[in-house]
Amino acid sequence: MCSPGHFPNNAILNCSCCPGGSCLAPENCLMCPQGYYQPQAGHDACLPCSKGTYTNSTGSTECQSCEPGLYANETGSKICRDCLPGYFSEMNASVCQSCARGLFCNTTRCTECTMCPGGKETLSTAATECTGCQPGMYKPPNELLCRMCQDGYYQIKMGQESCNLCPEQHYCPSPDVIPVLCPKNAFCPPGSIAPQYCMETFFFKSGDHCVLTPLTIILLVIFAIFILLVIIVLIVRRRKEVRRRDPVRSPLLSNEPIPGQDARLSYGSSWDSEPVYAGW
């Protein structure tokens, strides 16, 4: 029986045995070649190393795993190959994996990919370098990809970690342009995306506020007078309608007595007459 790490040499047919000794001669067993192994004795052949493992010596009884950053994508490998830039691998890898978006690797044998620093990103997989964020965008150090500046903020430089608040008396219609000076007849508080105007017909700018124009004041006075007149007219019409609906109550409001009624019971009689209740 050939010992572990060896296999029988079928080219030699030697059945003679030394008296009192072993039947095994050195030339009857061959060592397993590189990339193959045999962990047990008495087998006819050696086994190829599986993917992700290798052996670079003869007569091996086992294969070794590929280290992180290396790979072996076929059986019977003699060596492990390096992962290319933009790729990485873990222990016992049969293939290298590409770096995801936002990560990069610029050397061979990467065991992991690195996050791009603040203000930079990678828009494709298997990246070997990072690119700066475009104007109008930013990226903090703990995030993967650049993002647009919020409304009211701007950034005109590349590769920045944050955006700037649009200053007072300026407005920022787009986050990738220089803040625009606010017109004199408009308001632009910090963070403005567009100028804010007063209603030119009824208001005008005075300092930091919109105030009423003389035309607006006149219109408001006229409207108030009109509303007051309408109220007065409604009150007068209401009283007339009440009088028409209640003919008995109406004479009580006058100084003339009702025909056929004692004068003492009428409104406006002398003080010595008996009082009459004329309530509503």
Coordinates of N, CA and C in Angstrom, one line a residue, residues 182-265:
C182 N -30.8 89.8 -4.5 CA -32.2 90.0 -4.4 C -32.6 91.4 -5.0
P183 N -33.7 91.5 -5.8 CA -34.1 92.8 -6.3 C -34.5 93.8 -5.1
K184 N -34.4 95.1 -5.4 CA -34.7 96.1 -4.4 C -36.1 96.0 -3.9
N185 N -37.0 95.7 -4.7 CA -38.5 95.7 -4.3 C -38.9 94.3 -3.9
A186 N -38.0 93.5 -3.4 CA -38.4 92.1 -3.0 C -37.7 91.8 -1.7
F187 N -38.2 90.7 -1.1 CA -37.6 90.2 0.2 C -36.9 88.9 -0.1
C188 N -35.7 88.7 0.5 CA -34.9 87.5 0.4 C -34.3 87.1 1.7
P189 N -35.1 86.5 2.6 CA -34.5 86.0 3.9 C -33.5 84.9 3.6
P190 N -32.7 84.5 4.6 CA -31.7 83.4 4.4 C -32.4 82.1 4.0
G191 N -31.8 81.4 3.0 CA -32.4 80.2 2.5 C -33.5 80.4 1.5
S192 N -33.5 81.5 0.8 CA -34.6 81.8 -0.2 C -34.2 81.1 -1.5
I193 N -35.2 80.5 -2.2 CA -35.0 80.0 -3.5 C -35.5 80.9 -4.6
A194 N -36.3 81.9 -4.2 CA -36.8 82.9 -5.2 C -37.2 84.1 -4.4
P195 N -37.1 85.3 -5.0 CA -37.5 86.6 -4.3 C -39.0 86.6 -4.0
Q196 N -39.3 87.2 -2.9 CA -40.7 87.3 -2.5 C -41.2 88.8 -2.7
Y197 N -42.2 89.0 -3.5 CA -42.7 90.4 -3.8 C -44.0 90.7 -3.1
C198 N -44.2 92.0 -2.8 CA -45.5 92.4 -2.3 C -46.4 92.5 -3.5
M199 N -47.8 92.5 -3.2 CA -48.8 92.7 -4.2 C -48.7 94.2 -4.6
E200 N -48.2 94.5 -5.8 CA -47.8 95.8 -6.2 C -49.0 96.8 -6.2
T201 N -50.2 96.3 -6.5 CA -51.4 97.1 -6.6 C -51.9 97.6 -5.2
F202 N -51.8 96.7 -4.2 CA -52.3 96.9 -2.9 C -51.3 97.1 -1.8
F203 N -50.0 96.7 -2.1 CA -49.0 96.8 -1.1 C -47.7 97.3 -1.7
F204 N -46.8 97.8 -0.9 CA -45.5 98.1 -1.4 C -44.5 97.9 -0.3
K205 N -43.2 97.7 -0.6 CA -42.2 97.3 0.3 C -41.8 98.6 1.1
S206 N -41.7 98.4 2.4 CA -41.2 99.5 3.3 C -40.3 98.8 4.4
G207 N -39.1 98.9 4.2 CA -38.1 98.2 5.1 C -38.2 96.7 4.9
D208 N -38.6 96.0 6.0 CA -38.7 94.6 5.9 C -40.1 94.1 5.9
H209 N -41.0 95.0 5.6 CA -42.5 94.6 5.6 C -43.1 95.2 4.4
C210 N -44.3 94.6 4.1 CA -45.2 95.1 3.1 C -46.3 96.0 3.8
V211 N -46.5 97.2 3.3 CA -47.5 98.1 3.8 C -48.5 98.4 2.8
L212 N -49.7 98.9 3.3 CA -50.8 99.2 2.4 C -50.5 100.5 1.5
T213 N -50.9 100.4 0.3 CA -50.8 101.6 -0.5 C -52.0 102.6 -0.3
P214 N -51.9 103.9 -0.6 CA -53.0 104.8 -0.4 C -54.3 104.3 -1.1
L215 N -54.2 103.7 -2.3 CA -55.3 103.2 -3.0 C -56.0 102.1 -2.2
T216 N -55.2 101.2 -1.6 CA -55.8 100.2 -0.8 C -56.6 100.7 0.4
I217 N -56.0 101.7 1.1 CA -56.7 102.3 2.2 C -58.0 103.0 1.8
I218 N -58.0 103.7 0.7 CA -59.3 104.3 0.2 C -60.3 103.2 -0.1
L219 N -59.9 102.2 -0.7 CA -60.8 101.1 -1.1 C -61.4 100.4 0.2
L220 N -60.6 100.3 1.2 CA -61.0 99.7 2.5 C -62.0 100.6 3.2
V221 N -61.8 101.9 3.1 CA -62.7 102.8 3.8 C -64.1 102.8 3.0
I222 N -64.0 102.8 1.7 CA -65.3 102.8 0.9 C -66.0 101.5 1.2
F223 N -65.3 100.4 1.3 CA -65.9 99.1 1.5 C -66.6 99.1 2.9
A224 N -65.9 99.7 3.9 CA -66.5 99.7 5.2 C -67.7 100.6 5.3
I225 N -67.7 101.7 4.6 CA -68.9 102.6 4.6 C -70.1 101.8 3.9
F226 N -69.8 101.2 2.8 CA -70.8 100.4 2.1 C -71.4 99.4 3.0
I227 N -70.6 98.6 3.7 CA -71.1 97.6 4.6 C -72.0 98.2 5.7
L228 N -71.6 99.4 6.2 CA -72.3 100.1 7.3 C -73.7 100.5 6.7
L229 N -73.7 101.0 5.5 CA -75.0 101.4 4.9 C -75.9 100.2 4.7
V230 N -75.4 99.1 4.3 CA -76.2 97.9 4.1 C -76.8 97.5 5.4
I231 N -76.0 97.6 6.5 CA -76.5 97.1 7.8 C -77.7 98.1 8.2
I232 N -77.5 99.4 8.0 CA -78.5 100.3 8.4 C -79.8 100.1 7.6
V233 N -79.7 99.9 6.3 CA -80.8 99.6 5.4 C -81.6 98.3 5.9
L234 N -80.8 97.3 6.2 CA -81.4 96.1 6.7 C -82.2 96.3 8.0
I235 N -81.6 97.1 8.9 CA -82.3 97.3 10.2 C -83.6 98.1 9.9
V236 N -83.6 99.1 9.1 CA -84.8 99.9 8.8 C -85.9 99.0 8.2
R237 N -85.5 98.2 7.2 CA -86.4 97.3 6.5 C -87.0 96.3 7.5
R238 N -86.2 95.8 8.4 CA -86.7 94.9 9.4 C -87.8 95.5 10.3
R239 N -87.5 96.7 10.7 CA -88.5 97.4 11.6 C -89.9 97.6 10.8
K240 N -89.8 98.0 9.6 CA -91.0 98.2 8.8 C -91.8 96.9 8.6
E241 N -91.1 95.8 8.4 CA -91.7 94.5 8.3 C -92.4 94.1 9.6
V242 N -91.8 94.4 10.7 CA -92.4 94.0 12.0 C -93.7 94.8 12.2
R243 N -93.7 96.1 11.8 CA -94.9 96.9 12.0 C -96.0 96.4 11.1
R244 N -95.7 96.0 9.9 CA -96.7 95.5 9.0 C -97.3 94.2 9.5
R245 N -96.5 93.3 10.1 CA -97.0 92.0 10.5 C -97.9 92.1 11.8
D246 N -97.7 93.2 12.6 CA -98.4 93.3 13.9 C -99.1 94.6 14.0
P247 N -100.4 94.7 13.5 CA -101.1 96.0 13.5 C -101.5 96.4 14.8
V248 N -101.7 95.5 15.8 CA -102.1 95.9 17.2 C -100.9 96.6 17.9
R249 N -99.7 96.1 17.7 CA -98.6 96.6 18.4 C -98.2 98.0 17.8
S250 N -98.4 98.2 16.5 CA -97.9 99.5 15.9 C -98.6 100.7 16.5
P251 N -100.0 100.7 16.8 CA -100.6 101.9 17.4 C -100.0 102.2 18.8
L252 N -99.6 101.2 19.5 CA -99.1 101.4 20.8 C -97.8 102.3 20.8
L253 N -97.2 102.3 19.6 CA -96.0 103.1 19.5 C -96.3 104.6 19.2
S254 N -97.5 104.9 18.8 CA -97.9 106.2 18.5 C -98.6 106.9 19.6
N255 N -98.8 108.3 19.5 CA -99.5 109.1 20.5 C -101.0 109.2 20.3
E256 N -101.5 108.6 19.1 CA -102.9 108.7 18.8 C -103.7 107.5 19.4
P257 N -104.9 107.7 20.0 CA -105.6 106.6 20.6 C -106.3 105.8 19.5
I258 N -106.5 104.5 19.8 CA -107.2 103.7 18.9 C -108.7 104.0 18.9
P259 N -109.4 104.1 17.8 CA -110.8 104.5 17.8 C -111.6 103.5 18.7
G260 N -112.5 104.0 19.5 CA -113.3 103.1 20.4 C -112.7 102.7 21.6
Q261 N -111.4 103.2 21.9 CA -110.7 102.8 23.1 C -110.6 103.9 24.0
D262 N -110.6 103.6 25.3 CA -110.5 104.6 26.3 C -109.2 105.4 26.2
A263 N -109.2 106.7 26.2 CA -108.0 107.5 26.0 C -107.0 107.2 27.1
R264 N -107.4 106.7 28.3 CA -106.5 106.5 29.3 C -105.6 105.3 29.0
L265 N -106.0 104.4 28.1 CA -105.3 103.2 27.8 C -104.3 103.4 26.6

